[in-house]
mmCIF file of N, CA and C in Angstrom:
data_model
loop_
_atom_site.group_PDB
_atom_site.id
_atom_site.type_symbol
_atom_site.label_atom_id
_atom_site.label_comp_id
_atom_site.label_asym_id
_atom_site.label_seq_id
_atom_site.Cartn_x
_atom_site.Cartn_y
_atom_site.Cartn_z
ATOM 1 N N ALA A 1 138.956 160.106 122.846
ATOM 2 C CA ALA A 1 138.798 160.284 124.268
ATOM 3 C C ALA A 1 137.369 160.720 124.585
ATOM 4 N N VAL A 2 136.805 161.539 123.686
ATOM 5 C CA VAL A 2 135.437 162.007 123.919
ATOM 6 C C VAL A 2 134.465 160.845 123.840
ATOM 7 N N THR A 3 134.700 159.915 122.894
ATOM 8 C CA THR A 3 133.769 158.790 122.757
ATOM 9 C C THR A 3 133.852 157.831 123.932
ATOM 10 N N LEU A 4 134.986 157.784 124.600
ATOM 11 C CA LEU A 4 135.086 156.921 125.773
ATOM 12 C C LEU A 4 134.362 157.517 126.969
ATOM 13 N N VAL A 5 134.426 158.838 127.100
ATOM 14 C CA VAL A 5 133.787 159.507 128.225
ATOM 15 C C VAL A 5 132.285 159.623 128.012
ATOM 16 N N ALA A 6 131.911 160.020 126.808
ATOM 17 C CA ALA A 6 130.497 160.192 126.492
ATOM 18 C C ALA A 6 130.189 159.464 125.184
ATOM 19 N N PRO A 7 129.789 158.196 125.242
ATOM 20 C CA PRO A 7 129.557 157.424 124.019
ATOM 21 C C PRO A 7 128.484 158.023 123.108
ATOM 22 N N GLU A 8 127.552 158.758 123.674
ATOM 23 C CA GLU A 8 126.509 159.345 122.824
ATOM 24 C C GLU A 8 127.064 160.461 121.946
ATOM 25 N N ALA A 9 128.270 160.958 122.237
ATOM 26 C CA ALA A 9 128.877 161.995 121.400
ATOM 27 C C ALA A 9 129.338 161.444 120.063
ATOM 28 N N ALA A 10 129.471 160.121 119.942
ATOM 29 C CA ALA A 10 129.920 159.516 118.692
ATOM 30 C C ALA A 10 128.815 159.468 117.650
ATOM 31 N N HIS A 11 127.572 159.677 118.037
ATOM 32 C CA HIS A 11 126.457 159.613 117.105
ATOM 33 C C HIS A 11 125.989 161.023 116.757
ATOM 34 N N ALA A 12 125.791 161.243 115.483
ATOM 35 C CA ALA A 12 125.273 162.531 115.044
ATOM 36 C C ALA A 12 123.765 162.551 115.260
ATOM 37 N N GLU A 13 123.159 163.706 115.062
ATOM 38 C CA GLU A 13 121.718 163.839 115.312
ATOM 39 C C GLU A 13 120.880 163.055 114.305
ATOM 40 N N ASP A 14 121.394 162.874 113.088
ATOM 41 C CA ASP A 14 120.617 162.161 112.080
ATOM 42 C C ASP A 14 120.859 160.656 112.088
ATOM 43 N N GLY A 15 121.553 160.156 113.077
ATOM 44 C CA GLY A 15 121.798 158.730 113.204
ATOM 45 C C GLY A 15 123.123 158.269 112.617
ATOM 46 N N ALA A 16 123.839 159.146 111.943
ATOM 47 C CA ALA A 16 125.137 158.769 111.380
ATOM 48 C C ALA A 16 126.145 158.587 112.516
ATOM 49 N N VAL A 17 127.097 157.738 112.290
ATOM 50 C CA VAL A 17 128.095 157.436 113.313
ATOM 51 C C VAL A 17 129.397 158.134 112.958
ATOM 52 N N TRP A 18 130.016 158.773 113.927
ATOM 53 C CA TRP A 18 131.267 159.500 113.720
ATOM 54 C C TRP A 18 132.485 158.624 113.916
ATOM 55 N N ILE A 19 132.303 157.399 114.394
ATOM 56 C CA ILE A 19 133.438 156.531 114.706
ATOM 57 C C ILE A 19 134.345 156.310 113.494
ATOM 58 N N PRO A 20 133.817 156.030 112.291
ATOM 59 C CA PRO A 20 134.731 155.865 111.148
ATOM 60 C C PRO A 20 135.558 157.131 110.869
ATOM 61 N N ALA A 21 134.971 158.278 111.026
ATOM 62 C CA ALA A 21 135.710 159.518 110.803
ATOM 63 C C ALA A 21 136.773 159.710 111.873
ATOM 64 N N LEU A 22 136.417 159.431 113.108
ATOM 65 C CA LEU A 22 137.390 159.579 114.183
ATOM 66 C C LEU A 22 138.510 158.551 114.070
ATOM 67 N N SER A 23 138.194 157.346 113.607
ATOM 68 C CA SER A 23 139.252 156.340 113.443
ATOM 69 C C SER A 23 140.182 156.712 112.300
ATOM 70 N N ALA A 24 139.667 157.355 111.262
ATOM 71 C CA ALA A 24 140.529 157.818 110.176
ATOM 72 C C ALA A 24 141.470 158.918 110.656
ATOM 73 N N ILE A 25 140.975 159.792 111.485
ATOM 74 C CA ILE A 25 141.834 160.843 112.049
ATOM 75 C C ILE A 25 142.892 160.223 112.950
ATOM 76 N N GLY A 26 142.509 159.250 113.752
ATOM 77 C CA GLY A 26 143.471 158.562 114.613
ATOM 78 C C GLY A 26 144.531 157.818 113.809
ATOM 79 N N ALA A 27 144.118 157.189 112.702
ATOM 80 C CA ALA A 27 145.090 156.499 111.849
ATOM 81 C C ALA A 27 146.055 157.495 111.226
ATOM 82 N N GLY A 28 145.562 158.654 110.840
ATOM 83 C CA GLY A 28 146.437 159.691 110.290
ATOM 84 C C GLY A 28 147.459 160.159 111.303
ATOM 85 N N PHE A 29 147.028 160.362 112.534
ATOM 86 C CA PHE A 29 147.966 160.740 113.588
ATOM 87 C C PHE A 29 148.986 159.637 113.848
ATOM 88 N N ALA A 30 148.535 158.380 113.822
ATOM 89 C CA ALA A 30 149.440 157.258 114.094
ATOM 90 C C ALA A 30 150.551 157.181 113.059
ATOM 91 N N ILE A 31 150.208 157.238 111.784
ATOM 92 C CA ILE A 31 151.233 157.132 110.753
ATOM 93 C C ILE A 31 152.085 158.392 110.710
ATOM 94 N N GLY A 32 151.495 159.534 111.015
ATOM 95 C CA GLY A 32 152.272 160.777 111.046
ATOM 96 C C GLY A 32 153.311 160.764 112.147
ATOM 97 N N LEU A 33 152.920 160.351 113.339
ATOM 98 C CA LEU A 33 153.874 160.289 114.447
ATOM 99 C C LEU A 33 154.941 159.234 114.202
ATOM 100 N N ALA A 34 154.552 158.102 113.609
ATOM 101 C CA ALA A 34 155.541 157.065 113.314
ATOM 102 C C ALA A 34 156.560 157.564 112.294
ATOM 103 N N ALA A 35 156.091 158.280 111.286
ATOM 104 C CA ALA A 35 157.001 158.783 110.254
ATOM 105 C C ALA A 35 157.905 159.886 110.802
ATOM 106 N N ILE A 36 157.358 160.756 111.621
ATOM 107 C CA ILE A 36 158.172 161.839 112.187
ATOM 108 C C ILE A 36 159.240 161.266 113.114
ATOM 109 N N GLY A 37 158.857 160.350 113.973
ATOM 110 C CA GLY A 37 159.823 159.760 114.896
ATOM 111 C C GLY A 37 160.922 158.999 114.172
ATOM 112 N N SER A 38 160.543 158.241 113.169
ATOM 113 C CA SER A 38 161.537 157.488 112.416
ATOM 114 C C SER A 38 162.443 158.416 111.615
ATOM 115 N N GLY A 39 161.878 159.458 111.041
ATOM 116 C CA GLY A 39 162.686 160.406 110.275
ATOM 117 C C GLY A 39 163.710 161.130 111.134
ATOM 118 N N VAL A 40 163.293 161.541 112.305
ATOM 119 C CA VAL A 40 164.231 162.213 113.224
ATOM 120 C C VAL A 40 165.324 161.242 113.673
ATOM 121 N N GLY A 41 164.927 160.025 114.011
ATOM 122 C CA GLY A 41 165.904 159.028 114.441
ATOM 123 C C GLY A 41 166.900 158.686 113.341
ATOM 124 N N GLN A 42 166.422 158.553 112.118
ATOM 125 C CA GLN A 42 167.316 158.246 111.012
ATOM 126 C C GLN A 42 168.265 159.402 110.730
ATOM 127 N N GLY A 43 167.776 160.616 110.849
ATOM 128 C CA GLY A 43 168.635 161.771 110.647
ATOM 129 C C GLY A 43 169.735 161.860 111.687
ATOM 130 N N ILE A 44 169.376 161.633 112.945
ATOM 131 C CA ILE A 44 170.380 161.672 114.017
ATOM 132 C C ILE A 44 171.407 160.558 113.833
ATOM 133 N N ALA A 45 170.928 159.342 113.521
ATOM 134 C CA ALA A 45 171.851 158.217 113.346
ATOM 135 C C ALA A 45 172.787 158.446 112.161
ATOM 136 N N SER A 46 172.267 158.957 111.065
ATOM 137 C CA SER A 46 173.107 159.211 109.893
ATOM 138 C C SER A 46 174.129 160.297 110.181
ATOM 139 N N GLY A 47 173.723 161.342 110.874
ATOM 140 C CA GLY A 47 174.654 162.407 111.223
ATOM 141 C C GLY A 47 175.767 161.927 112.131
ATOM 142 N N ARG A 48 175.421 161.103 113.113
ATOM 143 C CA ARG A 48 176.448 160.570 114.016
ATOM 144 C C ARG A 48 177.402 159.632 113.272
ATOM 145 N N CYS A 49 176.862 158.882 112.313
ATOM 146 C CA CYS A 49 177.717 157.993 111.535
ATOM 147 C C CYS A 49 178.690 158.802 110.680
ATOM 148 N N ILE A 50 178.225 159.862 110.071
ATOM 149 C CA ILE A 50 179.110 160.711 109.282
ATOM 150 C C ILE A 50 180.174 161.348 110.164
ATOM 151 N N ASP A 51 179.787 161.769 111.366
ATOM 152 C CA ASP A 51 180.778 162.310 112.308
ATOM 153 C C ASP A 51 181.827 161.266 112.662
ATOM 154 N N GLY A 52 181.390 160.043 112.917
ATOM 155 C CA GLY A 52 182.326 158.979 113.265
ATOM 156 C C GLY A 52 183.263 158.637 112.117
ATOM 157 N N ILE A 53 182.741 158.610 110.900
ATOM 158 C CA ILE A 53 183.580 158.315 109.737
ATOM 159 C C ILE A 53 184.577 159.442 109.492
ATOM 160 N N SER A 54 184.144 160.682 109.714
ATOM 161 C CA SER A 54 185.070 161.796 109.490
ATOM 162 C C SER A 54 186.191 161.820 110.546
ATOM 163 N N ARG A 55 185.920 161.319 111.743
ATOM 164 C CA ARG A 55 186.955 161.280 112.786
ATOM 165 C C ARG A 55 187.893 160.099 112.615
ATOM 166 N N GLN A 56 187.331 158.939 112.242
ATOM 167 C CA GLN A 56 188.143 157.734 112.068
ATOM 168 C C GLN A 56 187.756 157.048 110.759
ATOM 169 N N PRO A 57 188.361 157.450 109.659
ATOM 170 C CA PRO A 57 187.985 156.866 108.353
ATOM 171 C C PRO A 57 188.277 155.365 108.243
ATOM 172 N N GLU A 58 189.166 154.844 109.071
ATOM 173 C CA GLU A 58 189.503 153.422 108.969
ATOM 174 C C GLU A 58 188.382 152.504 109.450
ATOM 175 N N VAL A 59 187.424 152.996 110.210
ATOM 176 C CA VAL A 59 186.304 152.166 110.674
ATOM 177 C C VAL A 59 185.025 152.453 109.882
ATOM 178 N N ALA A 60 185.191 153.036 108.693
ATOM 179 C CA ALA A 60 184.024 153.413 107.896
ATOM 180 C C ALA A 60 183.170 152.203 107.526
ATOM 181 N N ASP A 61 183.789 151.082 107.189
ATOM 182 C CA ASP A 61 183.024 149.893 106.796
ATOM 183 C C ASP A 61 182.194 149.355 107.956
ATOM 184 N N ASP A 62 182.768 149.326 109.142
ATOM 185 C CA ASP A 62 182.028 148.840 110.314
ATOM 186 C C ASP A 62 180.863 149.765 110.649
ATOM 187 N N LEU A 63 181.132 151.063 110.626
ATOM 188 C CA LEU A 63 180.061 152.017 110.941
ATOM 189 C C LEU A 63 178.945 151.972 109.905
ATOM 190 N N ARG A 64 179.317 151.809 108.654
ATOM 191 C CA ARG A 64 178.312 151.770 107.585
ATOM 192 C C ARG A 64 177.387 150.568 107.752
ATOM 193 N N GLY A 65 177.960 149.420 108.105
ATOM 194 C CA GLY A 65 177.136 148.227 108.308
ATOM 195 C C GLY A 65 176.168 148.386 109.469
ATOM 196 N N VAL A 66 176.659 148.930 110.558
ATOM 197 C CA VAL A 66 175.789 149.149 111.721
ATOM 198 C C VAL A 66 174.722 150.187 111.400
ATOM 199 N N LEU A 67 175.093 151.223 110.648
ATOM 200 C CA LEU A 67 174.126 152.252 110.283
ATOM 201 C C LEU A 67 173.009 151.668 109.421
ATOM 202 N N LEU A 68 173.357 150.880 108.425
ATOM 203 C CA LEU A 68 172.330 150.309 107.553
ATOM 204 C C LEU A 68 171.395 149.374 108.310
ATOM 205 N N LEU A 69 171.939 148.610 109.237
ATOM 206 C CA LEU A 69 171.101 147.726 110.055
ATOM 207 C C LEU A 69 170.149 148.537 110.935
ATOM 208 N N SER A 70 170.663 149.580 111.564
ATOM 209 C CA SER A 70 169.806 150.387 112.435
ATOM 210 C C SER A 70 168.772 151.166 111.630
ATOM 211 N N LEU A 71 169.131 151.627 110.428
ATOM 212 C CA LEU A 71 168.141 152.310 109.581
ATOM 213 C C LEU A 71 167.032 151.356 109.150
ATOM 214 N N ALA A 72 167.383 150.089 108.897
ATOM 215 C CA ALA A 72 166.368 149.108 108.536
ATOM 216 C C ALA A 72 165.397 148.875 109.687
ATOM 217 N N PHE A 73 165.917 148.810 110.920
ATOM 218 C CA PHE A 73 165.030 148.636 112.073
ATOM 219 C C PHE A 73 164.132 149.855 112.269
ATOM 220 N N MET A 74 164.678 151.047 112.084
ATOM 221 C CA MET A 74 163.865 152.256 112.235
ATOM 222 C C MET A 74 162.766 152.310 111.182
ATOM 223 N N GLU A 75 163.106 151.928 109.957
ATOM 224 C CA GLU A 75 162.108 151.952 108.890
ATOM 225 C C GLU A 75 161.030 150.897 109.120
ATOM 226 N N SER A 76 161.401 149.759 109.717
ATOM 227 C CA SER A 76 160.393 148.732 109.994
ATOM 228 C C SER A 76 159.378 149.234 111.020
ATOM 229 N N LEU A 77 159.810 150.060 111.967
ATOM 230 C CA LEU A 77 158.856 150.625 112.922
ATOM 231 C C LEU A 77 157.863 151.548 112.219
ATOM 232 N N THR A 78 158.317 152.274 111.215
ATOM 233 C CA THR A 78 157.406 153.117 110.445
ATOM 234 C C THR A 78 156.409 152.262 109.673
ATOM 235 N N ILE A 79 156.877 151.165 109.117
ATOM 236 C CA ILE A 79 155.973 150.274 108.380
ATOM 237 C C ILE A 79 154.958 149.645 109.323
ATOM 238 N N TYR A 80 155.372 149.307 110.543
ATOM 239 C CA TYR A 80 154.416 148.796 111.536
ATOM 240 C C TYR A 80 153.343 149.851 111.835
ATOM 241 N N GLY A 81 153.745 151.106 111.943
ATOM 242 C CA GLY A 81 152.768 152.177 112.141
ATOM 243 C C GLY A 81 151.788 152.280 110.994
ATOM 244 N N LEU A 82 152.279 152.108 109.772
ATOM 245 C CA LEU A 82 151.401 152.132 108.596
ATOM 246 C C LEU A 82 150.424 150.961 108.617
ATOM 247 N N VAL A 83 150.914 149.789 108.962
ATOM 248 C CA VAL A 83 150.036 148.594 109.003
ATOM 249 C C VAL A 83 148.957 148.776 110.054
ATOM 250 N N ILE A 84 149.326 149.281 111.211
ATOM 251 C CA ILE A 84 148.336 149.506 112.262
ATOM 252 C C ILE A 84 147.333 150.580 111.843
ATOM 253 N N ALA A 85 147.807 151.613 111.161
ATOM 254 C CA ALA A 85 146.897 152.662 110.706
ATOM 255 C C ALA A 85 145.917 152.134 109.664
ATOM 256 N N LEU A 86 146.387 151.224 108.816
ATOM 257 C CA LEU A 86 145.474 150.661 107.815
ATOM 258 C C LEU A 86 144.464 149.743 108.457
#
């Protein structure tokens, strides 16, 4: 945000550019937020699935299939965050 407002802030006094350092920090935040969000979502989904199986054991196979599909989609979002960060 600082480099957008004041572009001269991206350059150090000796001519070195801070943009690579700032982009590395931004990539770290991107993958960190993607991993945290996916981890929380997977935990909530798994907990709800266990609750559903404990209430109605006869639908365990259906719930398990839906859970695995949704976990795969959540994990793919984390991988997209990693690809963008790289």
